[in-house]
């Protein structure tokens, strides 16, 4: 790590122990499911039994005793039956007479004193439907796209255009074309989704539960609940993992729980068990991506045409933005002057897909990084030398016309990874479908190289203006300290710790005097959702600047109050003016609170004034900053059984300033493991009944610790200087590029390219032994 | 478990007490050993029974007895205990290897050999390793104890040759002697994986000739099976590369696996042969 950059802070750059470690390690932390209230009801969602059909009636069993059960249907929705995500099409609950658009679409919510009673009651509600033929999968949608494009139903289109594609292809010596597929992926956080909604006397609701984006429900449920934002208060409970899964979906859960809560006047809790959680919450979007590329003999990429189609499911929800991020990452890492990238979101009769770590980028990078290897192979160039030739570096222009600044460590990541993993040497050992001397398994090594745009796309952050507050207050021990008041949520990634580090350095205050209470929209300004790898970069900057603001205010108070206007500095938790005895932070803070009332430091995030973005043409600065990474995967394939093991992964990353190297490495290893599952295990099909076929931990296979390779993780630091302390995105980057590195390694092991993930032994068998029952040892 | 039903679980202290409970219809309960199969089934659709009879820690079921030619392993012995029972490892290495692949440490500490066998899943990992020993299952009831050959124990998909009043007491497993055993499981990952297919073999070779061969597979048929045709092909033959290739082919043509969420029929058929090859190449 670049020491010169890390040393400026006392805590920034250090591996401080997590502030939430004690409670979590000792099992003291109370999650939503540990918290019950007297009089609370449990809610159960009643769902569509078909993937598509006309909703004819909801018929309660007359033999069942309904007296102690609350049933809420679309008729109980106080306002307009629409949840305001990125469009206004999705109802909160389906309405009788309308069309049911996916299996599991909610039609009613049943609440009762116990889960058992609510479950039983739900089973006595018959959903009458007239079935209609569904379009279940992306495969079906793509078949239409290829055969009769006019019939292809896209919920959102967006193109990126640069240069002149026809000219680019005309200049090419060779054209390489291929398609790549990837399926659903489940987030599989440890803690399932859940929320409790309290109806309050003033007609407002208080919502408590596990989520990433406390302000989303506040703004998305105004129409159906007929409540203004200030009457929807959301309080975060400790989050047992989220990975995007608790980004947009908790809004729905709150909506479901709110209906019986408002109807009965009692708090209602809805929690899912694992089966329901896997079946009926959003997944990563399946993708089909087709690249057509023109290259010159010398390797110049003269033209790139890309169709990038996601399976959005039945409603748009947030899929437009996932697709935007996808197309912005489809050709980001390489020089190309002429390109068209077309993004589409296919509508299918399946559960709406949603946010998952990477947010469209893993799908894009999966295709691109496989394809670059295919181009290199056609050119007869090794994949690493070709990437070294073609990759973008400072001064190069992205597909949207953004000029990359000096703060992009692209070359450093690529070079260090290649050198550190001894890529060129090891590649000579690759089996290419034939065991070499001494090998009992096919060995392969593969590379991927990619960027992840940090923070909201385009001018998102400029428009959003993330706000944060540093609050001087008496803490839980009765002594003064500072509360970090932002809406970022701790979900295991370590934000409570790194913000404590940032605040401590910016204030020059002992971290033991800093608290980061759980986000509560009644108390925190809107610093935005905990998504998009924006937290360290954007909200970290807000915390840093707001801390400086608070420090300034306290210093000038101390200067006036005790030191007759002499310049006063808060340092090492003490206020000092020249040649005077320093005063403790506690004394000054107490006096200031008594004499001033509330004391807060504030900051509102801005983008650099010269940042430009056109949301219609997708031209300009698509992200404020970019993180970079190169992944190298080594694999072994057993010729006897086609079993595949990933044995070693080298990852070098530029995430800007590394605030906490231990937590950062943990994020990387965790993300790589999630990407490993995506690449070789996590397979989820859709049955004819519209349900995922892998819907339990028994059948949805993720890697165990025994399946994880040796991880070799290194950072290079190119900080984002505009927003100190200079972090760029870290959360998603490790998820982005391991799958293609593994596919490229598989190609180098067996001499065949697989273009669909996950790559399973069954797929390797089919590739290696195309004649069924083939017997070659 | 989202269920309103309550299960009445009895905890007999002796085998005799358990047998008495099971003898009569109106006191009989579902036999509950480690519960690692049953609890999952109850949580995912199978209605829980009104009554259960716990066999957990019944002393008569938890013993291992090493005799001259065979070993008696109580049905209540856990997979973890098999791993610790070092003196039997060299006599039944395939079974020990199989038990070590069941779930992971938590499941091994709780799951029993009797439960694995009685659950009668074609994917039960210990079944092929039991089959290749040519041993018997000891079934106890108030009428006494009878022996059923393991070859006749699994009668159909999730069916066993035990009467409702019978409890599996133990397994009588002949030692391998000079034969070589091998067990190999193909799962979707290295732990906590239900087998796509697994194979166990006990093969005796002297001076390059196969004297006897027992090969069993799981997850390729409704029950765990012996590959009797392959065994017949091998017995008495010189172990040559061409014999190995023949055996591999024969295994592939003699099994009729199905496709399910865990694997494809084609892959299973192919790997069935590959695992036979693996056994023969590692003698
Ligand atoms: C997470 C997980 C992972 C697993 N992984 C594997 C795996 O990798 N491989 C594998 O093979 N299995 C696996 N299993 C299944 C299970 O753990 C094993 O089959 C185990 O051996 C069952 O033993 P038990 O004592 O828990 O059986 P129980 O659940 O108590 O009983 C199973 C069945 O056997 C009957 N039974 C039990 N004892 C007797 C007896 N003495 N006489 C007559 N009937 C009896 C019961 O009535 C019941 O029908 C897994 C289970 C879980 C939950």
Short mmCIF file of N, CA and C and ligand atoms in Angstrom, two decimals, chain A residues 698, chain B residues 29-42 53 55-56 61 74-79 98-104 106-108 110-121 123-127 138-139 153 158 160 162-163 166-171 185 189 191-195 198, ligand 1:
data_model
loop_
_atom_site.label_atom_id
_atom_site.label_comp_id
_atom_site.label_asym_id
_atom_site.label_seq_id
_atom_site.Cartn_x
_atom_site.Cartn_y
_atom_site.Cartn_z
N UNK A 698 -30.76 -25.97 0.55
CA UNK A 698 -30.36 -27.29 0.10
C UNK A 698 -30.10 -27.32 -1.41
N UNK B 29 -44.82 -44.47 17.34
CA UNK B 29 -44.53 -43.13 16.84
C UNK B 29 -43.46 -43.19 15.75
N UNK B 30 -43.34 -42.11 15.03
CA UNK B 30 -42.25 -42.02 14.06
C UNK B 30 -40.93 -42.11 14.81
N UNK B 31 -40.05 -42.99 14.33
CA UNK B 31 -38.75 -43.13 15.00
C UNK B 31 -37.91 -41.90 14.71
N UNK B 32 -37.37 -41.33 15.78
CA UNK B 32 -36.63 -40.08 15.67
C UNK B 32 -35.24 -40.31 16.25
N UNK B 33 -34.25 -40.32 15.37
CA UNK B 33 -32.87 -40.50 15.87
C UNK B 33 -32.24 -39.11 15.99
N UNK B 34 -31.36 -38.74 15.05
CA UNK B 34 -30.77 -37.39 15.13
C UNK B 34 -31.73 -36.31 14.66
N UNK B 35 -32.73 -36.71 13.90
CA UNK B 35 -33.72 -35.75 13.41
C UNK B 35 -33.24 -34.92 12.23
N UNK B 36 -32.06 -35.18 11.70
CA UNK B 36 -31.53 -34.29 10.66
C UNK B 36 -32.22 -34.50 9.31
N UNK B 37 -32.83 -35.65 9.12
CA UNK B 37 -33.68 -35.80 7.93
C UNK B 37 -35.11 -35.38 8.26
N UNK B 38 -35.61 -35.87 9.38
CA UNK B 38 -37.02 -35.64 9.70
C UNK B 38 -37.35 -34.16 9.86
N UNK B 39 -36.49 -33.44 10.57
CA UNK B 39 -36.82 -32.03 10.84
C UNK B 39 -36.91 -31.24 9.54
N UNK B 40 -36.03 -31.60 8.60
CA UNK B 40 -36.06 -30.90 7.32
C UNK B 40 -37.36 -31.23 6.59
N UNK B 41 -37.74 -32.49 6.63
CA UNK B 41 -38.98 -32.89 5.95
C UNK B 41 -40.20 -32.19 6.56
N UNK B 42 -40.21 -32.12 7.87
CA UNK B 42 -41.36 -31.48 8.54
C UNK B 42 -41.42 -29.99 8.25
N UNK B 53 -41.08 -41.38 18.56
CA UNK B 53 -40.33 -42.14 19.57
C UNK B 53 -38.86 -41.84 19.38
N UNK B 55 -35.00 -42.19 19.60
CA UNK B 55 -34.00 -43.25 19.77
C UNK B 55 -32.65 -42.66 20.18
N UNK B 56 -32.63 -41.35 20.32
CA UNK B 56 -31.36 -40.66 20.57
C UNK B 56 -30.72 -41.17 21.86
N UNK B 61 -28.27 -48.95 21.01
CA UNK B 61 -28.10 -48.58 19.61
C UNK B 61 -26.78 -47.86 19.34
N UNK B 74 -23.97 -50.09 15.83
CA UNK B 74 -25.32 -49.75 16.26
C UNK B 74 -25.94 -48.70 15.35
N UNK B 75 -27.24 -48.78 15.18
CA UNK B 75 -27.92 -47.86 14.28
C UNK B 75 -27.86 -46.42 14.78
N UNK B 76 -27.66 -46.26 16.09
CA UNK B 76 -27.65 -44.91 16.65
C UNK B 76 -26.28 -44.25 16.63
N UNK B 77 -25.29 -44.95 16.07
CA UNK B 77 -23.94 -44.37 15.99
C UNK B 77 -23.96 -43.20 15.01
N UNK B 78 -23.37 -42.10 15.43
CA UNK B 78 -23.38 -40.92 14.56
C UNK B 78 -22.21 -40.98 13.56
N UNK B 79 -22.34 -40.15 12.53
CA UNK B 79 -21.25 -40.06 11.55
C UNK B 79 -19.99 -39.55 12.22
N UNK B 98 -17.31 -42.30 3.61
CA UNK B 98 -18.67 -41.84 3.26
C UNK B 98 -19.25 -41.00 4.40
N UNK B 99 -19.10 -41.50 5.63
CA UNK B 99 -19.66 -40.77 6.78
C UNK B 99 -19.03 -39.39 6.90
N UNK B 100 -17.77 -39.29 6.52
CA UNK B 100 -17.06 -38.01 6.63
C UNK B 100 -17.55 -36.99 5.60
N UNK B 101 -18.29 -37.44 4.59
CA UNK B 101 -18.79 -36.50 3.59
C UNK B 101 -20.23 -36.06 3.87
N UNK B 102 -20.85 -36.62 4.89
CA UNK B 102 -22.24 -36.26 5.18
C UNK B 102 -22.28 -34.83 5.73
N UNK B 103 -23.04 -33.98 5.06
CA UNK B 103 -23.23 -32.60 5.52
C UNK B 103 -21.93 -31.93 5.88
N UNK B 104 -21.85 -31.51 7.11
CA UNK B 104 -20.63 -30.97 7.68
C UNK B 104 -20.67 -31.29 9.17
N UNK B 106 -21.67 -30.19 11.99
CA UNK B 106 -22.87 -30.15 12.84
C UNK B 106 -23.78 -31.34 12.54
N UNK B 107 -23.98 -31.61 11.26
CA UNK B 107 -24.87 -32.71 10.87
C UNK B 107 -24.25 -34.05 11.25
N UNK B 108 -22.94 -34.15 11.11
CA UNK B 108 -22.28 -35.41 11.46
C UNK B 108 -22.40 -35.70 12.96
N UNK B 110 -24.87 -35.18 14.77
CA UNK B 110 -26.25 -35.47 15.12
C UNK B 110 -26.83 -36.61 14.27
N UNK B 111 -26.47 -36.66 13.03
CA UNK B 111 -27.03 -37.66 12.11
C UNK B 111 -26.46 -39.04 12.40
N UNK B 112 -27.32 -40.05 12.28
CA UNK B 112 -26.91 -41.42 12.61
C UNK B 112 -26.86 -42.30 11.36
N UNK B 113 -26.13 -43.40 11.51
CA UNK B 113 -26.04 -44.38 10.42
C UNK B 113 -27.41 -45.01 10.18
N UNK B 114 -28.11 -45.32 11.26
CA UNK B 114 -29.44 -45.91 11.11
C UNK B 114 -30.39 -44.95 10.41
N UNK B 115 -30.32 -43.69 10.77
CA UNK B 115 -31.18 -42.69 10.14
C UNK B 115 -30.87 -42.54 8.66
N UNK B 116 -29.60 -42.56 8.33
CA UNK B 116 -29.21 -42.44 6.93
C UNK B 116 -29.75 -43.62 6.12
N UNK B 117 -29.66 -44.80 6.71
CA UNK B 117 -30.13 -46.00 6.00
C UNK B 117 -31.66 -46.03 5.94
N UNK B 118 -32.31 -45.75 7.07
CA UNK B 118 -33.77 -45.86 7.12
C UNK B 118 -34.45 -44.76 6.32
N UNK B 119 -33.81 -43.65 6.21
CA UNK B 119 -34.38 -42.56 5.41
C UNK B 119 -34.52 -42.98 3.95
N UNK B 120 -33.62 -43.90 3.55
CA UNK B 120 -33.72 -44.56 2.25
C UNK B 120 -33.74 -43.60 1.08
N UNK B 121 -33.01 -42.51 1.22
CA UNK B 121 -32.85 -41.64 0.07
C UNK B 121 -31.84 -42.27 -0.87
N UNK B 123 -29.79 -40.80 -2.36
CA UNK B 123 -28.58 -40.00 -2.20
C UNK B 123 -27.94 -40.17 -0.83
N UNK B 124 -28.43 -41.10 -0.03
CA UNK B 124 -27.82 -41.35 1.28
C UNK B 124 -26.38 -41.82 1.08
N UNK B 125 -25.44 -41.10 1.63
CA UNK B 125 -24.04 -41.34 1.28
C UNK B 125 -23.49 -42.65 1.81
N UNK B 126 -23.99 -43.10 2.96
CA UNK B 126 -23.39 -44.32 3.51
C UNK B 126 -23.91 -45.59 2.84
N UNK B 127 -25.05 -45.48 2.14
CA UNK B 127 -25.69 -46.69 1.62
C UNK B 127 -24.77 -47.51 0.70
N UNK B 138 -29.71 -55.63 11.15
CA UNK B 138 -30.38 -56.32 12.25
C UNK B 138 -31.61 -55.52 12.66
N UNK B 139 -32.78 -56.16 12.51
CA UNK B 139 -34.04 -55.48 12.84
C UNK B 139 -34.61 -56.09 14.10
N UNK B 153 -32.39 -54.77 1.57
CA UNK B 153 -32.93 -53.83 2.55
C UNK B 153 -33.69 -52.67 1.92
N UNK B 158 -37.42 -44.71 -1.24
CA UNK B 158 -37.72 -44.38 0.15
C UNK B 158 -38.48 -45.50 0.88
N UNK B 160 -38.01 -49.38 2.87
CA UNK B 160 -37.08 -50.35 3.43
C UNK B 160 -37.84 -51.59 3.88
N UNK B 162 -38.21 -53.02 6.57
CA UNK B 162 -38.53 -53.12 8.00
C UNK B 162 -40.03 -52.96 8.18
N UNK B 163 -40.57 -53.71 9.14
CA UNK B 163 -42.00 -53.57 9.46
C UNK B 163 -42.18 -52.35 10.35
N UNK B 166 -40.73 -52.52 13.77
CA UNK B 166 -39.30 -52.85 13.90
C UNK B 166 -38.43 -51.60 14.00
N UNK B 167 -37.35 -51.79 14.73
CA UNK B 167 -36.34 -50.75 14.86
C UNK B 167 -35.03 -51.32 14.32
N UNK B 168 -34.31 -50.52 13.55
CA UNK B 168 -32.97 -50.99 13.15
C UNK B 168 -32.10 -50.97 14.39
N UNK B 169 -31.54 -52.14 14.67
CA UNK B 169 -30.71 -52.27 15.86
C UNK B 169 -29.25 -51.98 15.50
N UNK B 170 -28.80 -52.63 14.45
CA UNK B 170 -27.38 -52.50 14.09
C UNK B 170 -27.15 -52.98 12.66
N UNK B 171 -25.94 -52.77 12.21
CA UNK B 171 -25.48 -53.29 10.92
C UNK B 171 -24.35 -54.26 11.19
N UNK B 185 -17.46 -39.32 -3.79
CA UNK B 185 -18.75 -38.62 -3.88
C UNK B 185 -18.60 -37.42 -4.80
N UNK B 189 -20.59 -29.08 -4.15
CA UNK B 189 -19.53 -28.33 -3.46
C UNK B 189 -18.88 -29.28 -2.47
N UNK B 191 -18.63 -29.35 0.86
CA UNK B 191 -19.30 -29.75 2.10
C UNK B 191 -20.76 -29.36 1.96
N UNK B 192 -21.60 -29.86 2.86
CA UNK B 192 -23.03 -29.54 2.80
C UNK B 192 -23.58 -29.75 1.40
N UNK B 193 -23.28 -30.90 0.83
CA UNK B 193 -23.77 -31.15 -0.52
C UNK B 193 -24.44 -32.52 -0.56
N UNK B 194 -25.63 -32.54 -1.12
CA UNK B 194 -26.27 -33.82 -1.37
C UNK B 194 -25.70 -34.37 -2.65
N UNK B 195 -25.39 -35.65 -2.64
CA UNK B 195 -24.66 -36.23 -3.76
C UNK B 195 -25.40 -36.13 -5.08
N UNK B 198 -22.57 -41.06 -6.09
CA UNK B 198 -21.40 -41.51 -5.34
C UNK B 198 -21.22 -43.00 -5.56
C1 LIG C 1 -27.78 -29.68 6.37
C2 LIG C 1 -27.92 -31.17 6.09
C3 LIG C 1 -26.96 -31.77 5.32
C4 LIG C 1 -27.05 -33.13 5.05
N1 LIG C 1 -26.10 -33.71 4.27
C5 LIG C 1 -26.17 -35.01 3.99
C6 LIG C 1 -25.18 -35.63 3.17
O1 LIG C 1 -24.23 -34.99 2.71
N2 LIG C 1 -25.31 -36.94 2.90
C7 LIG C 1 -26.34 -37.69 3.40
O2 LIG C 1 -26.38 -38.88 3.14
N3 LIG C 1 -27.28 -37.14 4.18
C8 LIG C 1 -27.23 -35.81 4.48
N4 LIG C 1 -28.20 -35.26 5.27
C9 LIG C 1 -29.29 -36.10 5.74
C10 LIG C 1 -29.13 -36.67 7.16
O3 LIG C 1 -28.29 -35.88 7.93
C11 LIG C 1 -28.58 -38.09 7.19
O4 LIG C 1 -29.36 -38.93 6.39
C12 LIG C 1 -28.52 -38.64 8.62
O5 LIG C 1 -27.71 -39.77 8.65
C13 LIG C 1 -29.89 -38.99 9.15
O6 LIG C 1 -29.76 -39.49 10.46
P1 LIG C 1 -30.70 -39.01 11.65
O7 LIG C 1 -30.30 -39.80 12.83
O8 LIG C 1 -30.62 -37.54 11.82
O9 LIG C 1 -32.11 -39.43 11.07
P2 LIG C 1 -33.57 -38.95 11.48
O10 LIG C 1 -33.91 -37.69 10.81
O11 LIG C 1 -33.77 -39.03 12.95
O12 LIG C 1 -34.39 -40.13 10.82
C14 LIG C 1 -34.38 -40.38 9.44
C15 LIG C 1 -35.29 -41.54 9.12
O13 LIG C 1 -34.77 -42.73 9.67
C16 LIG C 1 -35.71 -43.34 10.56
N5 LIG C 1 -34.91 -43.95 11.60
C17 LIG C 1 -33.94 -43.36 12.32
N6 LIG C 1 -33.36 -44.26 13.12
C18 LIG C 1 -33.96 -45.45 12.92
C19 LIG C 1 -33.80 -46.76 13.45
N7 LIG C 1 -32.87 -47.05 14.35
N8 LIG C 1 -34.62 -47.73 12.99
C20 LIG C 1 -35.55 -47.47 12.05
N9 LIG C 1 -35.75 -46.26 11.52
C21 LIG C 1 -34.95 -45.26 11.95
C22 LIG C 1 -36.61 -42.21 10.98
O14 LIG C 1 -37.88 -42.68 11.37
C23 LIG C 1 -36.67 -41.39 9.71
O15 LIG C 1 -37.59 -41.93 8.79
C24 LIG C 1 -28.12 -33.90 5.57
C25 LIG C 1 -29.08 -33.25 6.35
C26 LIG C 1 -28.98 -31.90 6.63
C27 LIG C 1 -30.02 -31.26 7.48
#
